[in-house]
């Protein structure tokens, strides 16, 4: 089975072939930490979490780099004239910019844990890589694709386009049209040679809080530059996958490609993946126009957009129901449906772990159907990470699992191998790839069974210490009947479901 990935750059699905066999380098643009994340941001990171998890499930060794933007992201779409988002927040709240960064980075990590997304292998911050950013600005200047005006350095998109016919390729824009756009609202328009040029080093005005010395001025790097620099540093000049939300295609990713090519003459990523937007009631979820919901509002139900509280895993399941390249509309009704779906899937996961048989080998139609169904689960995910279709395949298997458990299908039609394969595919996809876990009604990971098992293990240890062998044996035998195995080791007794 081979993985196919839709490449935004070529607009086709391509067979995935990593640069170094067995290894994958993946870079995803992370958050700008100047405010709390909303559910829209979370969708993008959950989507790439599933990509990361699936690559791991397929046996790749993955270096997953997701940055934290803590400098250079200016207000509004303009890359000059606007105020740095973090500096502005720090000024308004009379705090150090790094206090703002720490507060919202902590909040972001906490939310990522709640939604059970795996931490990336490296989470670099832009302010930790100022030296490397200055070096890349110098390389671009040396290659003639940038120019300095009054202490700021701009990327020369016209000159770059004349040398490399790639500017606009990713976002499908034509450089001639972009160049003819004039914008009166650019404060420093007069410094730029062409309207599409963008700042890669910005001279700090006297009130600007975050500033570093450079050969051109005391200033700070442009937002696009950090991703070019940090992806190169940790993944090499050309790496396998670059991801982000569709809203980052232009100008952020287009400019990243230009910078990398301008510096080293090579394209950064082989595959560009873009995750589509989360909508709410049909409109893009976004903070600026109030059409958004925070994770906390979702967990408490305290929002005019929803009728009740929903847990993190319900939201995660909800997100898995749409392909990452499609938009997804968050409505109360859709969340209620996701709640039902999530419960059904987790029930089937519990049921599959309770199936057991002594049959060594059978050849039946049911076994054949189940084997084919399991292969289909992998095939759907191999088709550009099609999570909704993969879920649908799991539900087809779930119907059979539930029927076997309830006696509507004969257990005699399956053997140990089939039951083992079913248990494995559910563990692989529900837990490892989709990152879904059991949680209690309040959304906390459900550790009730762990606690009860610890109590049972303690009682058995006490019985053994008292040489009360009948009680100790009774506990072990009864647990075995419930498919729970105890294992006595040096570190004490552990348990597992068989
Ligand atoms: P920001 O912190 O604004 O740089 O955004 C962080 C990430 O969230 C980016 O990759 C955006 O593409 C993504 N994002 C912002 N709004 C949405 C949305 N409504 N749906 C999905 N992703 C979003
Ligand atoms: Zn980026």
Tab-separated table of N, CA, C and O and ligand atoms in Angstrom, residues 28-35 37-45 47-48 69 73 85 223 243-248 253 275-280 283-287 291, ligand 1:
chain	number	residue	atom	x	y	z
A	28	UNK	N	5.407	22.496	9.908
A	28	UNK	CA	4.064	23.089	9.896
A	28	UNK	C	4.124	24.448	10.593
A	28	UNK	O	4.718	24.577	11.669
A	29	UNK	N	3.529	25.456	9.944
A	29	UNK	CA	3.518	26.791	10.545
A	29	UNK	C	2.663	26.773	11.814
A	29	UNK	O	1.495	26.385	11.780
A	30	UNK	N	3.269	27.202	12.898
A	30	UNK	CA	2.583	27.184	14.196
A	30	UNK	C	1.877	28.496	14.486
A	30	UNK	O	1.770	29.360	13.619
A	31	UNK	N	1.421	28.649	15.716
A	31	UNK	CA	0.613	29.834	16.042
A	31	UNK	C	1.460	31.069	16.335
A	31	UNK	O	2.623	30.954	16.699
A	32	UNK	N	0.836	32.225	16.167
A	32	UNK	CA	1.420	33.472	16.663
A	32	UNK	C	0.834	33.666	18.058
A	32	UNK	O	-0.383	33.768	18.210
A	33	UNK	N	1.721	33.669	19.063
A	33	UNK	CA	1.218	33.567	20.436
A	33	UNK	C	0.953	34.932	21.063
A	33	UNK	O	1.649	35.355	21.981
A	34	UNK	N	-0.099	35.591	20.565
A	34	UNK	CA	-0.457	36.898	21.143
A	34	UNK	C	-1.870	36.872	21.704
A	34	UNK	O	-2.344	37.856	22.249
A	35	UNK	N	-2.572	35.729	21.547
A	35	UNK	CA	-3.909	35.613	22.134
A	35	UNK	C	-4.258	34.130	22.213
A	35	UNK	O	-3.524	33.280	21.686
A	37	UNK	N	-5.915	30.568	21.489
A	37	UNK	CA	-6.296	29.937	20.221
A	37	UNK	C	-7.810	29.721	20.188
A	37	UNK	O	-8.443	29.539	21.224
A	38	UNK	N	-8.386	29.772	18.987
A	38	UNK	CA	-9.795	29.401	18.855
A	38	UNK	C	-9.882	28.039	18.171
A	38	UNK	O	-8.874	27.464	17.765
A	39	UNK	N	-11.105	27.538	18.071
A	39	UNK	CA	-11.283	26.178	17.568
A	39	UNK	C	-10.822	26.073	16.108
A	39	UNK	O	-10.423	25.001	15.657
A	40	UNK	N	-10.857	27.190	15.373
A	40	UNK	CA	-10.384	27.179	13.988
A	40	UNK	C	-8.896	26.859	13.923
A	40	UNK	O	-8.453	25.987	13.168
A	41	UNK	N	-8.093	27.537	14.755
A	41	UNK	CA	-6.655	27.242	14.792
A	41	UNK	C	-6.447	25.766	15.143
A	41	UNK	O	-5.598	25.091	14.558
A	42	UNK	N	-7.251	25.313	16.104
A	42	UNK	CA	-7.071	23.936	16.584
A	42	UNK	C	-7.322	22.938	15.459
A	42	UNK	O	-6.614	21.932	15.331
A	43	UNK	N	-8.277	23.248	14.572
A	43	UNK	CA	-8.545	22.307	13.478
A	43	UNK	C	-7.278	22.068	12.648
A	43	UNK	O	-6.952	20.935	12.306
A	44	UNK	N	-6.581	23.151	12.314
A	44	UNK	CA	-5.379	23.001	11.496
A	44	UNK	C	-4.357	22.100	12.202
A	44	UNK	O	-3.777	21.207	11.586
A	45	UNK	N	-4.168	22.307	13.503
A	45	UNK	CA	-3.143	21.521	14.205
A	45	UNK	C	-3.587	20.078	14.432
A	45	UNK	O	-2.753	19.174	14.457
A	47	UNK	N	-5.486	18.466	12.258
A	47	UNK	CA	-5.301	17.850	10.938
A	47	UNK	C	-3.854	17.394	10.741
A	47	UNK	O	-3.604	16.278	10.294
A	48	UNK	N	-2.906	18.268	11.080
A	48	UNK	CA	-1.507	17.866	10.881
A	48	UNK	C	-1.054	16.854	11.928
A	48	UNK	O	-0.139	16.061	11.677
A	69	UNK	N	5.519	31.457	16.546
A	69	UNK	CA	5.861	32.802	16.067
A	69	UNK	C	5.778	33.766	17.240
A	69	UNK	O	4.697	33.986	17.790
A	73	UNK	N	5.195	39.065	13.244
A	73	UNK	CA	3.883	38.935	12.591
A	73	UNK	C	3.127	40.244	12.842
A	73	UNK	O	2.696	40.525	13.949
A	85	UNK	N	2.182	42.055	16.378
A	85	UNK	CA	1.034	41.652	17.193
A	85	UNK	C	1.408	41.453	18.667
A	85	UNK	O	0.659	41.793	19.574
A	223	UNK	N	8.049	38.328	9.251
A	223	UNK	CA	7.388	37.084	9.669
A	223	UNK	C	7.728	35.905	8.752
A	223	UNK	O	8.027	34.800	9.219
A	243	UNK	N	3.500	22.209	5.742
A	243	UNK	CA	2.051	22.355	5.914
A	243	UNK	C	1.662	23.660	6.569
A	243	UNK	O	2.485	24.388	7.122
A	244	UNK	N	0.369	23.929	6.510
A	244	UNK	CA	-0.199	25.111	7.154
A	244	UNK	C	-1.644	25.264	6.713
A	244	UNK	O	-2.129	24.481	5.879
A	245	UNK	N	-2.314	26.270	7.227
A	245	UNK	CA	-3.697	26.529	6.811
A	245	UNK	C	-3.731	27.122	5.406
A	245	UNK	O	-2.751	27.738	4.969
A	246	UNK	N	-4.856	26.954	4.698
A	246	UNK	CA	-4.957	27.497	3.328
A	246	UNK	C	-4.762	29.016	3.313
A	246	UNK	O	-4.283	29.566	2.322
A	247	UNK	N	-5.138	29.670	4.412
A	247	UNK	CA	-4.999	31.133	4.444
A	247	UNK	C	-3.536	31.571	4.454
A	247	UNK	O	-3.246	32.758	4.320
A	248	UNK	N	-2.615	30.619	4.616
A	248	UNK	CA	-1.195	30.989	4.631
A	248	UNK	C	-0.527	30.856	3.263
A	248	UNK	O	0.625	31.241	3.088
A	253	UNK	N	3.410	31.551	2.444
A	253	UNK	CA	4.153	30.424	1.865
A	253	UNK	C	4.804	30.775	0.529
A	253	UNK	O	5.888	30.304	0.216
A	275	UNK	N	-4.342	22.775	4.921
A	275	UNK	CA	-5.549	22.338	5.617
A	275	UNK	C	-6.602	23.435	5.493
A	275	UNK	O	-6.288	24.623	5.671
A	276	UNK	N	-7.814	23.025	5.186
A	276	UNK	CA	-8.858	24.023	4.929
A	276	UNK	C	-9.453	24.577	6.228
A	276	UNK	O	-9.224	24.058	7.314
A	277	UNK	N	-10.240	25.601	6.056
A	277	UNK	CA	-10.719	26.387	7.196
A	277	UNK	C	-11.919	25.774	7.906
A	277	UNK	O	-12.744	25.102	7.298
A	278	UNK	N	-11.991	26.061	9.178
A	278	UNK	CA	-13.186	25.730	9.948
A	278	UNK	C	-14.138	26.913	9.836
A	278	UNK	O	-13.734	28.073	10.045
A	279	UNK	N	-15.374	26.623	9.490
A	279	UNK	CA	-16.390	27.677	9.428
A	279	UNK	C	-17.270	27.556	10.662
A	279	UNK	O	-17.288	26.516	11.321
A	280	UNK	N	-17.985	28.599	10.968
A	280	UNK	CA	-19.025	28.462	11.987
A	280	UNK	C	-20.304	29.057	11.409
A	280	UNK	O	-20.301	30.213	10.978
A	283	UNK	N	-19.682	30.648	7.964
A	283	UNK	CA	-18.669	31.692	7.740
A	283	UNK	C	-17.353	31.290	8.396
A	283	UNK	O	-17.355	30.627	9.441
A	284	UNK	N	-16.211	31.713	7.813
A	284	UNK	CA	-14.913	31.360	8.377
A	284	UNK	C	-14.839	31.752	9.852
A	284	UNK	O	-15.229	32.866	10.213
A	285	UNK	N	-14.379	30.814	10.670
A	285	UNK	CA	-14.216	31.163	12.070
A	285	UNK	C	-13.031	32.108	12.190
A	285	UNK	O	-11.942	31.809	11.715
A	286	UNK	N	-13.263	33.242	12.787
A	286	UNK	CA	-12.154	34.184	12.933
A	286	UNK	C	-12.426	35.096	14.109
A	286	UNK	O	-13.576	35.387	14.453
A	287	UNK	N	-11.327	35.469	14.736
A	287	UNK	CA	-11.440	36.252	15.952
A	287	UNK	C	-11.939	37.663	15.650
A	287	UNK	O	-12.772	38.200	16.370
A	291	UNK	N	-16.919	35.844	14.996
A	291	UNK	CA	-17.498	34.551	14.641
A	291	UNK	C	-16.550	33.437	15.076
A	291	UNK	O	-15.939	32.755	14.257
B	1	LIG	P1	-2.252	32.381	13.460
B	1	LIG	O1	-2.010	32.212	14.920
B	1	LIG	O2	-3.241	33.425	13.121
B	1	LIG	O3	-0.949	32.538	12.696
B	1	LIG	O4	-2.927	31.030	12.936
B	1	LIG	C1	-2.432	29.775	13.298
B	1	LIG	C2	-2.937	28.748	12.346
B	1	LIG	O5	-4.360	28.613	12.447
B	1	LIG	C3	-2.632	29.028	10.876
B	1	LIG	O6	-2.088	27.859	10.284
B	1	LIG	C4	-3.981	29.372	10.269
B	1	LIG	O7	-4.055	28.923	8.946
B	1	LIG	C5	-4.922	28.568	11.151
B	1	LIG	N1	-6.307	29.087	11.178
B	1	LIG	C6	-6.745	30.344	11.474
B	1	LIG	N2	-8.104	30.420	11.377
B	1	LIG	C7	-8.538	29.180	11.004
B	1	LIG	C8	-9.822	28.588	10.736
B	1	LIG	N3	-10.954	29.273	10.827
B	1	LIG	N4	-9.856	27.278	10.381
B	1	LIG	C9	-8.721	26.548	10.297
B	1	LIG	N5	-7.490	27.040	10.534
B	1	LIG	C10	-7.387	28.338	10.889
